[in-house]
Amino acid sequence: MTALWDSLSVPVQDALWLAMLLVPALAVGGLVLRGLRPWPLVRAMLWRFRGPNLLFLVLIAVAVGLGIGLLAQERGLRAGTAAAADKFDMIVAAPGSEMTMLLAAVYLQPSDVGLLSGDVFAGIAGHPNVAMAAPLAFGDSYKGAPVVGTIADFVRHLGDDRIEGRMFETSTEAVAGAFAPVALGEVFEPAHGVGDVAQDDDNRHAHAGAGFHVVGRMAPTGTPWDRALIVPIEAVWEVHGLANGHAPAPADAADPLGPPFDAAYFPGTPAIVIRSDALWANYALRSTFTREAETMAFFPGAVLAQLYRVMGDVRQAMSVMALVSQVLVAASVLVGLLILIRLFRRQLALLRALGAPARFVFAVVWSYAASLLAAGAVLGLGVGWLAAAVLSRVLSARTDILIAASLGWPELHFVAGFLSVATVLALLPGVAVRRMKIVDALRG
Amino acid sequence: MPDALSVSGLVVPGRGGRTILSVDSLTLPKGRSLGVRGPSGAGKSTLLYALAGLIEEAAGHVTWEGVDLSAMSPDRRGAFRAERMGLIFQDFLLFEELSGIDNAALPALFAPRAARGRIAARAAGLLDRLGLAEPERGVDSYSGGERQRVGVARALANDAGIVLADEPTASLHRGAADALIEDLTAMASDEGKTLVAVSHDPALLDRMDRVITIADGRITDEVGP
């Protein structure tokens, strides 16, 4: 059986899960409604209490919508952060926290980390299985956008070579991220530091005279690098009064830009992004470049996977909490419905007096409650989609990570589960009505 | 003429060991009408509900057209009412959200599939005969007289032989009440229905073949054959 299940494609498994989760709802509905047609009276009840019914509908829809919206958001966040790290096959940095380094290199969150020397960089860049070794340099900003130094190959790699304008060719040129606060052709002077630090007068003018001409703009990558201003790493070193990674050139020669770097003039880099053309070589490279007290090499994807494992537990807890809160809302709504049904009890008693089977009256009451719960759940899908879209926009704007949360199978499963629980709970008002004394109810 | 109704030893207990209604014997021939009068709280409506088999606690025997309701389960009594009884209420008890025709054809909703069309057609015919001008309109816009005509059509829609009416004219002004009395008694007479009507209305009681008076849960007087 397990083998058969495993042999099915994921969409088929998801569809079967959905069907299985809907079975209780369909079974209850089928049993209650078999051969009956209570809908004219259900419509009458829905219309009579339209105000409270609308309120109940909104309550259920919001409860369901927020639950599934948050779950979709968590999945979108996971996918977005993973996609942002996609171009960072491996990072080598000074020993320390992989997470800190991941945040600094991939998500451009500033932090104080140790530097790797020119010899270390040369060893890595010269390794036969390394196709690209890109040093990174952080620490400056312009209008809140980080200014990052690196090499042209990495910019091409990051943006899939999609650049409006052209790549920087001198140490006074820059390429802007897709959403960086500069226009093509603009000249900007970076401030020293990022965030509030960069607002100090000293820091704001620390690099006065070091203007960068924006010559290109990358296509959107869905990463925080979309807000970055990317300059040659040599320029970052130079504006900080350091050597530029190359031996001094003759006066009439053009400034060298990009690798190879001269280890003797290499000021240091906090991180090196490595790409290897051979997938099999990656694990060997990680082992090679992880040297006690000198370097650590890690796969950003592996660090994120650890993070997701922790988030996976959180997700499960969120799922349970969301379901519990929705069931509580549904139970509250059912209590409200019981009160409303009491207002309708004379009409229900009338049906029994006219000879309607108890099962028919039960079906009227169940259908009324189940209709509201089901409509609320379906409406909740819409609310969930909207909540996910709004949250995605807010989070994308705040993190610069492209988060595209959409409703998927997990959310459909969630709503199906809620529907089944709700249709079973909807039996309770019907049970209460069955115990009603007809004559007492007729007399009001 | 055989009896349509036969009651013997009917007792409806109340709280604290009190007896709300006690009827030793009551009969009514098929196709005849019976008026029930008496002061408020005397047990008139309780008698009507007991005759309809709606009071679980009732003891004794209520037999309609040879069928003893006392020996039946609540569901079977319900089925008996659906097929062979029509009930009319003082305050109409209509579904305000439905049209006149939908209210009149209400029994079709829970009738056996084969009978649904017939009930709906008869309900429409009855409303027409009762002169209801716009049966498709919502009953919330009807006058009291129109609403009770819908109530009468609903009671007769299943073409039941027995009609039980609880104060059918009490919520109507005199003109509407007189028109309803005329319609109800004429239809019951024309179609050979057995009619039991609880009422304070002399105009209605005067049209009944026989009238009984109930006081303190007992029949104290009887006028008519």
XYZ file of C-alpha atoms in Angstrom:
669
model
C 0.000 0.000 0.000
C 2.808 2.354 0.965
C 4.630 1.446 -2.227
C 1.503 2.188 -4.268
C 1.087 5.538 -2.536
C 4.739 6.415 -3.078
C 4.440 5.529 -6.746
C 1.827 8.255 -7.265
C 2.852 11.699 -8.406
C 2.761 14.501 -5.841
C -0.246 16.283 -7.441
C -2.173 13.016 -7.455
C -1.285 12.441 -3.789
C -2.397 15.983 -2.980
C -5.659 15.522 -4.856
C -6.301 12.242 -3.041
C -5.557 13.900 0.303
C -8.063 16.606 -0.563
C -10.660 14.010 -1.451
C -10.007 12.085 1.765
C -10.286 15.230 3.863
C -13.614 16.041 2.213
C -15.010 12.551 2.756
C -16.463 13.283 6.239
C -18.179 16.437 4.953
C -19.577 14.661 1.908
C -20.615 11.619 3.939
C -22.416 13.719 6.558
C -24.028 15.830 3.853
C -25.091 12.772 1.885
C -26.567 11.050 4.920
C -28.403 14.107 6.197
C -29.769 15.268 2.844
C -30.507 11.927 1.190
C -33.846 12.246 -0.635
C -34.673 15.627 0.965
C -34.852 19.109 -0.443
C -34.769 21.582 2.433
C -33.248 24.438 0.423
C -36.277 26.789 0.184
C -36.461 26.797 3.972
C -32.689 27.108 4.342
C -32.839 30.162 2.100
C -35.648 31.510 4.259
C -33.529 31.098 7.397
C -30.488 32.638 5.747
C -32.569 35.619 4.652
C -34.432 36.060 7.922
C -31.209 36.352 9.938
C -29.210 37.992 7.174
C -27.479 40.487 9.460
C -26.125 37.984 11.997
C -25.527 35.463 9.202
C -23.356 37.960 7.368
C -21.438 38.628 10.557
C -20.915 34.893 11.124
C -19.812 34.512 7.512
C -17.243 37.265 7.892
C -16.000 35.842 11.203
C -15.456 32.408 9.710
C -13.948 33.799 6.517
C -11.500 35.974 8.423
C -10.529 33.164 10.798
C -10.002 30.719 7.926
C -8.404 33.363 5.710
C -5.868 34.509 8.265
C -4.978 30.926 9.082
C -4.312 29.884 5.519
C -2.850 33.286 4.641
C -0.199 32.871 7.310
C 0.561 29.319 6.235
C 0.888 30.393 2.591
C 3.053 33.281 3.707
C 5.386 31.018 5.617
C 5.786 28.857 2.519
C 6.303 31.924 0.324
C 8.925 33.256 2.714
C 10.705 29.934 2.616
C 10.643 29.842 -1.190
C 11.693 33.484 -1.435
C 14.667 33.151 0.898
C 15.732 29.965 -0.861
C 15.479 31.626 -4.276
C 17.489 34.595 -3.006
C 20.333 32.252 -2.060
C 20.154 30.356 -5.327
C 23.120 32.109 -6.937
C 25.322 31.632 -3.887
C 26.537 28.069 -4.370
C 29.139 28.210 -1.640
C 30.508 30.904 0.615
C 33.929 30.941 2.215
C 34.459 33.255 5.158
C 36.514 33.573 8.304
C 35.426 31.023 10.949
C 32.344 32.138 12.831
C 28.613 31.931 12.456
C 27.432 30.566 9.143
C 24.087 32.246 9.693
C 25.690 35.635 10.279
C 27.731 35.244 7.130
C 24.713 34.049 5.181
C 22.759 37.113 6.273
C 25.649 39.403 5.355
C 26.533 37.934 1.954
C 23.131 36.877 0.615
C 20.717 39.179 2.381
C 23.144 42.125 2.752
C 22.549 42.491 6.481
C 25.644 44.250 7.827
C 27.738 42.580 10.515
C 31.296 42.692 11.794
C 33.162 39.677 10.534
C 36.794 38.740 10.065
C 38.596 39.187 6.743
C 40.239 36.600 4.524
C 43.727 37.388 3.344
C 45.060 37.678 -0.173
C 46.834 34.332 0.129
C 43.646 32.607 1.135
C 41.794 34.245 -1.758
C 44.543 33.296 -4.190
C 44.417 29.686 -3.009
C 40.681 29.550 -3.521
C 40.572 31.416 -6.825
C 43.388 29.279 -8.185
C 41.803 25.952 -7.297
C 41.204 23.962 -10.510
C 37.580 23.153 -9.595
C 36.635 26.752 -8.844
C 35.031 28.407 -11.846
C 34.479 31.728 -10.117
C 35.662 33.170 -6.827
C 34.036 36.516 -6.105
C 35.259 38.556 -3.152
C 32.684 40.767 -1.515
C 33.163 44.038 0.345
C 30.415 45.708 2.390
C 30.159 48.625 4.716
C 29.099 51.677 2.721
C 25.673 52.852 1.648
C 23.827 55.485 -0.324
C 20.339 56.673 0.620
C 19.945 53.552 2.722
C 20.929 51.204 -0.110
C 24.019 49.086 0.523
C 27.087 49.714 -1.627
C 28.760 46.374 -2.297
C 32.086 45.767 -3.922
C 32.670 42.657 -6.007
C 33.824 41.550 -9.439
C 32.027 41.907 -12.772
C 31.699 38.140 -13.261
C 29.672 37.831 -10.081
C 27.321 40.660 -11.137
C 26.757 38.875 -14.442
C 26.221 35.580 -12.595
C 23.793 37.170 -10.131
C 21.752 38.943 -12.803
C 21.961 36.243 -15.443
C 23.810 38.775 -17.553
C 20.679 40.904 -17.880
C 21.935 44.460 -17.522
C 20.408 47.606 -18.879
C 23.312 49.802 -19.977
C 26.638 48.096 -19.374
C 28.877 46.516 -16.761
C 31.265 48.751 -14.796
C 34.651 49.004 -16.498
C 36.516 51.428 -14.229
C 36.761 51.906 -10.491
C 34.492 54.969 -10.666
C 31.592 53.173 -12.278
C 28.728 51.293 -10.679
C 25.918 48.978 -11.619
C 22.653 49.537 -9.762
C 20.321 46.844 -8.525
C 16.902 46.858 -10.170
C 15.322 48.911 -7.386
C 18.324 50.887 -6.138
C 17.567 54.571 -5.456
C 19.633 55.911 -8.357
C 18.970 56.547 -12.021
C 21.059 55.338 -14.903
C 23.685 57.996 -15.574
C 23.463 59.435 -12.048
C 26.582 60.032 -9.989
C 26.490 59.196 -6.286
C 28.862 59.433 -3.345
C 28.550 56.625 -0.817
C 28.385 57.277 2.913
C 30.493 55.234 5.286
C 28.515 52.646 7.155
C 24.892 51.556 6.784
C 21.678 52.479 8.521
C 21.755 55.154 11.231
C 25.558 55.103 11.339
C 25.680 56.380 7.764
C 23.604 59.414 8.802
C 26.359 60.866 11.037
C 27.925 63.919 9.466
C 31.392 62.367 9.612
C 30.269 59.175 7.918
C 28.045 60.904 5.388
C 31.011 62.828 4.031
C 33.739 60.254 4.722
C 33.983 59.379 1.035
C 33.517 62.901 -0.338
C 34.920 63.140 -3.818
C 34.573 59.404 -4.446
C 31.749 59.671 -6.923
C 30.415 56.638 -8.809
C 28.794 56.942 -12.186
C 25.884 54.525 -12.636
C 26.443 52.873 -16.018
C 24.159 49.876 -15.751
C 21.088 48.513 -14.015
C 20.522 44.833 -13.304
C 17.217 43.140 -14.061
C 15.279 42.205 -10.915
C 16.709 39.167 -9.130
C 14.187 38.909 -6.292
C 17.009 39.303 -3.782
C 18.127 42.126 -1.481
C 20.797 42.776 -4.104
C 18.030 44.485 -6.102
C 18.425 47.491 -3.804
C 22.227 47.420 -3.819
C 24.713 49.605 -5.659
C 27.433 47.367 -6.942
C 30.882 48.753 -7.581
C 34.240 47.181 -8.394
C 35.751 45.797 -5.201
C 38.897 47.753 -5.978
C 36.874 50.968 -5.569
C 35.652 49.958 -2.108
C 39.183 49.278 -1.007
C 40.449 52.549 -2.519
C 37.830 54.811 -0.940
C 38.862 53.330 2.414
C 42.479 54.209 1.748
C 43.584 50.638 1.166
C 45.511 48.987 -1.617
C 43.273 48.054 -4.526
C 44.281 44.406 -4.870
C 46.735 44.963 -7.681
C 50.402 45.947 -7.826
C 50.800 49.643 -8.747
C 50.461 50.027 -12.505
C 52.657 52.196 -14.712
C 51.340 55.768 -14.943
C 50.209 55.383 -18.548
C 48.498 52.031 -18.025
C 44.786 51.648 -17.291
C 43.795 50.719 -13.743
C 43.498 46.950 -13.540
C 40.007 45.736 -12.570
C 38.948 42.316 -11.381
C 40.928 39.116 -10.971
C 43.607 38.061 -10.780
C 44.447 39.899 -7.589
C 47.918 40.321 -6.189
C 48.016 38.745 -2.744
C 50.518 41.314 -1.555
C 48.099 44.158 -2.319
C 44.900 42.369 -1.313
C 43.408 44.196 1.707
C 41.093 41.374 2.670
C 37.524 40.298 2.054
C 34.844 39.170 4.507
C 33.378 36.619 2.111
C 34.123 34.853 -1.125
C 31.277 33.459 -3.213
C 32.389 30.347 -5.068
C 30.904 28.696 -8.072
C 32.034 25.371 -9.371
C 31.000 24.026 -12.737
C 31.120 20.476 -11.427
C 28.416 19.684 -8.920
C 30.368 16.745 -7.546
C 33.260 19.013 -6.712
C 31.295 21.166 -4.288
C 31.534 18.853 -1.293
C 35.251 18.378 -1.852
C 35.690 22.143 -2.110
C 33.791 22.680 1.117
C 36.053 20.227 2.829
C 39.147 21.774 1.247
C 38.201 25.321 2.192
C 37.160 24.542 5.735
C 40.351 24.965 7.675
C 40.410 25.347 11.422
C 41.174 28.898 12.539
C 41.524 30.103 8.961
C 38.409 29.618 6.814
C 34.973 28.073 6.869
C 33.102 27.044 3.763
C 29.386 26.407 3.733
C 26.467 25.949 1.398
C 23.853 28.682 1.963
C 21.214 26.159 0.939
C 22.287 23.818 3.745
C 22.149 26.613 6.326
C 18.695 27.570 5.104
C 17.626 23.929 5.275
C 18.614 23.890 8.973
C 16.625 27.057 9.473
C 13.638 25.572 7.651
C 13.763 22.490 9.853
C 13.240 24.771 12.830
C 10.590 26.687 10.902
C 8.976 23.378 9.989
C 8.173 22.796 13.657
C 6.875 26.332 13.882
C 4.750 25.714 10.812
C 3.213 22.620 12.360
C 2.491 24.551 15.537
C 0.992 27.360 13.457
C -1.168 24.900 11.543
C -2.534 23.376 14.726
C -3.091 26.779 16.305
C -4.822 28.058 13.180
C -7.100 25.011 13.034
C -7.883 25.237 16.748
C -8.691 28.944 16.469
C -10.933 28.272 13.490
C -12.735 25.456 15.229
C -13.238 27.774 18.208
C -14.662 30.438 15.909
C -16.866 27.817 14.270
C -18.034 26.661 17.712
C -18.807 30.253 18.703
C -20.729 30.696 15.493
C -22.653 27.498 16.191
C -23.605 28.825 19.627
C -24.840 31.960 17.861
C -26.754 29.804 15.391
C -28.366 27.881 18.247
C -29.673 31.171 19.567
C -30.952 32.177 16.130
C -32.548 28.788 15.625
C -34.436 29.307 18.887
C -35.963 32.369 17.258
C -37.018 30.114 14.377
C -38.311 27.295 16.540
C -42.014 28.063 15.944
C -41.517 27.611 12.214
C -39.562 24.425 12.809
C -42.262 23.168 15.161
C -44.829 24.070 12.497
C -43.052 21.779 10.069
C -43.263 18.929 12.562
C -46.928 19.732 13.247
C -47.661 19.611 9.530
C -46.121 16.172 9.472
C -42.562 16.823 8.300
C -40.309 13.950 9.409
C -37.879 14.817 12.197
C -35.154 14.028 9.672
C -36.408 16.766 7.362
C -36.335 19.404 10.107
C -32.906 18.144 11.128
C -31.769 18.543 7.521
C -33.103 22.116 7.382
C -31.168 23.098 10.501
C -28.000 21.236 9.520
C -28.061 22.692 6.012
C -28.493 26.191 7.400
C -25.516 25.842 9.761
C -23.386 23.924 7.256
C -24.134 26.456 4.476
C -22.847 29.287 6.608
C -19.758 27.371 7.677
C -19.023 26.149 4.158
C -19.596 29.577 2.604
C -17.363 31.094 5.278
C -14.647 28.553 4.546
C -14.810 29.147 0.786
C -14.842 32.901 1.320
C -11.907 32.318 3.661
C -9.928 31.024 0.681
C -10.384 34.414 -0.955
C -9.511 36.246 2.238
C -6.476 33.982 2.637
C -5.340 34.721 -0.895
C -5.746 38.443 -0.246
C -3.984 38.241 3.138
C -1.102 36.319 1.569
C -0.812 38.854 -1.254
C -0.791 41.821 1.121
C 1.655 40.187 3.530
C 3.908 39.246 0.604
C 4.039 42.831 -0.574
C 4.789 44.129 2.898
C 7.478 41.526 3.543
C 9.004 41.944 0.087
C 9.193 45.692 0.618
C 10.803 45.263 4.020
C 13.269 42.515 3.189
C 13.861 43.092 -0.536
C 13.343 39.373 -0.965
C 10.768 38.549 -3.617
C 8.081 36.696 -1.713
C 5.291 35.349 -3.848
C 2.866 33.617 -1.511
C 0.050 31.837 -3.273
C -2.533 29.373 -2.116
C -1.619 25.779 -2.808
C -2.563 22.268 -1.849
C -1.720 22.701 1.854
C -4.221 25.531 2.125
C -6.868 23.544 0.212
C -6.231 20.619 2.561
C -6.582 22.937 5.493
C -9.934 24.308 4.300
C -11.155 20.808 3.450
C -10.268 19.654 6.967
C -12.048 22.648 8.436
C -15.105 21.940 6.284
C -15.297 18.375 7.491
C -14.956 19.362 11.141
C -17.501 22.149 10.622
C -20.083 19.905 8.952
C -19.829 17.473 11.840
C -20.162 20.328 14.355
C -23.161 21.574 12.368
C -25.005 18.422 13.478
C -25.277 19.843 16.991
C -27.985 22.465 16.295
C -29.984 19.759 14.527
C -29.683 17.492 17.574
C -30.880 20.356 19.787
C -33.905 20.892 17.547
C -34.792 17.206 17.612
C -35.225 17.445 21.383
C -37.642 20.363 21.064
C -41.232 19.793 22.256
C -43.503 20.629 19.332
C -46.439 22.031 21.283
C -44.239 24.156 23.565
C -42.499 25.573 20.494
C -45.777 26.211 18.658
C -47.059 28.185 21.616
C -43.877 30.237 21.495
C -72.302 7.731 8.858
C -69.104 6.203 10.406
C -67.181 8.215 12.972
C -64.159 10.056 11.670
C -63.030 10.818 15.209
C -63.280 8.695 18.301
C -61.749 9.758 21.592
C -61.779 7.727 24.744
C -60.094 8.281 28.103
C -57.932 11.114 26.797
C -55.872 12.620 29.613
C -53.155 15.258 29.233
C -51.096 15.603 32.402
C -49.516 18.893 33.435
C -46.780 19.839 35.892
C -47.094 18.804 39.519
C -49.534 15.968 38.897
C -52.171 18.377 37.585
C -54.504 17.270 34.790
C -54.788 19.811 31.996
C -57.335 17.957 29.936
C -59.565 14.987 30.519
C -62.054 13.793 27.900
C -63.848 10.552 28.620
C -65.475 10.246 25.223
C -65.901 12.273 22.085
C -66.959 11.267 18.603
C -67.480 13.072 15.335
C -68.917 11.587 12.156
C -66.943 11.817 8.949
C -67.557 15.016 6.979
C -69.039 16.898 9.943
C -67.725 19.885 11.807
C -67.069 20.374 15.518
C -66.608 23.719 17.235
C -64.723 23.913 20.531
C -65.318 26.913 22.760
C -64.510 27.895 26.285
C -62.647 30.466 28.326
C -58.961 31.156 27.802
C -56.786 28.515 29.462
C -59.626 26.004 29.601
C -57.766 23.451 27.482
C -59.258 24.055 24.015
C -55.957 24.274 22.148
C -54.587 21.410 24.217
C -57.519 19.288 22.999
C -56.768 20.268 19.414
C -53.056 19.421 19.767
C -53.942 16.133 21.447
C -56.312 15.307 18.583
C -53.425 16.019 16.193
C -51.202 13.603 18.109
C -48.747 16.341 19.025
C -48.731 15.751 22.785
C -46.359 12.937 23.705
C -47.535 12.751 27.302
C -51.204 12.286 26.413
C -52.820 9.064 27.644
C -55.961 7.384 26.303
C -56.999 6.866 22.709
C -57.458 9.252 19.810
C -58.683 7.371 16.759
C -59.066 9.046 13.385
C -60.815 7.160 10.607
C -60.068 3.919 12.379
C -56.393 4.668 13.043
C -55.408 4.932 16.719
C -52.799 7.684 16.969
C -51.987 6.682 20.542
C -50.500 3.423 19.348
C -48.176 5.075 16.846
C -44.636 6.345 17.120
C -44.113 10.121 16.847
C -42.705 9.697 13.331
C -45.685 7.649 12.179
C -48.075 10.161 13.729
C -46.188 12.804 11.755
C -46.630 10.814 8.575
C -50.349 10.453 9.370
C -50.701 14.213 9.785
C -48.794 14.875 6.581
C -51.090 12.614 4.642
C -54.469 12.965 6.296
C -54.572 16.156 8.374
C -54.440 19.856 7.771
C -53.704 22.371 10.529
C -54.656 26.058 10.693
C -53.187 28.374 13.338
C -54.378 31.576 14.967
C -51.330 33.633 13.944
C -50.941 31.921 10.561
C -47.362 30.678 11.225
C -46.125 31.411 7.737
C -42.556 31.582 6.507
C -42.306 35.323 6.053
C -39.445 34.989 3.576
C -41.439 32.821 1.164
C -44.181 33.719 -1.297
C -47.832 32.906 -0.791
C -47.680 29.952 -3.160
C -44.494 28.583 -1.569
C -46.109 28.768 1.864
C -49.296 27.120 0.641
C -47.292 24.350 -1.030
C -45.044 23.836 2.001
C -46.244 20.236 2.596
C -44.857 19.353 -0.838
C -41.325 19.910 0.490
C -41.458 16.858 2.716
C -44.095 14.795 0.905
C -43.161 11.633 -1.006
C -41.685 12.514 -4.386
C -44.729 11.249 -6.281
C -47.115 13.520 -4.361
C -45.112 16.746 -4.584
C -46.442 17.936 -7.911
C -50.027 17.187 -6.986
C -49.753 19.095 -3.680
C -48.163 22.114 -5.357
C -50.847 22.201 -8.047
C -53.647 21.884 -5.507
C -52.118 24.662 -3.380
C -52.121 26.954 -6.415
C -55.726 26.020 -7.189
C -56.828 26.662 -3.620
C -55.215 30.099 -3.547
C -56.997 30.903 -6.754
C -60.303 29.683 -5.362
C -59.692 31.717 -2.197
C -59.180 34.803 -4.347
C -55.557 35.512 -3.486
C -54.539 37.969 -6.184
C -50.761 37.699 -6.196
C -49.659 34.355 -4.833
C -46.076 34.872 -6.036
C -45.651 37.883 -3.761
C -43.856 37.524 -0.432
C -46.316 36.931 2.405
C -44.672 39.671 4.452
C -46.637 42.126 2.292
C -50.017 40.395 2.786
C -52.905 41.587 4.933
C -54.069 39.415 7.838
C -56.942 38.045 5.777
C -54.647 37.152 2.896
C -52.207 35.467 5.237
C -54.898 33.312 6.786
C -56.138 32.338 3.328
C -52.611 31.108 2.645
C -52.817 29.223 5.949
C -56.077 27.595 4.861
C -54.656 26.670 1.472
C -51.628 25.117 3.199
C -53.906 23.079 5.465
C -55.906 21.772 2.529
C -53.049 21.406 0.040
C -52.489 17.735 0.823
C -56.247 17.121 0.305
C -56.481 15.710 3.808
C -59.837 14.522 5.100
C -59.323 16.098 8.532
C -58.862 19.820 9.178
C -57.969 21.136 12.634
C -58.147 24.899 13.120
C -56.936 26.760 16.204
C -58.653 30.151 16.531
C -58.507 30.735 12.746
C -60.286 34.102 12.883
C -58.777 35.496 16.077
C -56.165 37.621 14.306
C -58.523 38.975 11.649
C -60.838 41.953 11.548
C -64.523 41.187 11.221
C -64.783 41.459 7.478
C -61.792 39.221 6.840
C -62.984 36.806 9.509
C -66.411 36.490 7.915
C -64.895 35.898 4.491
C -62.581 33.265 5.891
C -65.412 31.518 7.739
C -67.375 31.411 4.519
C -64.457 30.027 2.531
C -63.362 27.506 5.154
C -66.753 26.059 5.876
C -67.741 25.999 2.209
C -64.580 24.168 1.215
C -64.834 21.725 4.109
C -68.451 21.057 3.232
C -67.867 20.819 -0.529
C -64.969 18.413 -0.143
C -66.448 16.400 2.718
C -63.750 17.328 5.229
C -64.063 16.600 8.909
C -63.457 19.942 10.577
C -62.581 20.681 14.211
C -62.253 24.381 15.007
C -61.310 25.906 18.332
C -62.698 29.426 18.499
C -64.192 32.216 20.522
C -65.856 33.560 17.403
C -69.649 33.017 17.512
C -69.845 33.547 13.770
C -67.595 30.559 13.200
C -69.116 28.428 15.933
C -72.586 29.077 14.483
C -71.456 27.391 11.244
C -70.312 24.231 13.031
C -72.508 21.123 13.073
C -71.803 20.599 16.751
C -70.213 22.752 19.438
C -68.683 21.600 22.698
C -67.698 23.801 25.615
C -64.566 23.112 27.618
C -63.925 24.462 31.094
C -61.104 23.403 33.420
C -60.008 20.748 30.966
C -63.352 18.986 30.749
C -66.266 19.012 28.319
C -69.028 20.765 30.176
C -71.556 21.405 27.466
C -72.457 20.109 24.054
C -74.791 21.607 21.484
C -75.803 19.905 18.260
C -76.223 16.399 16.949
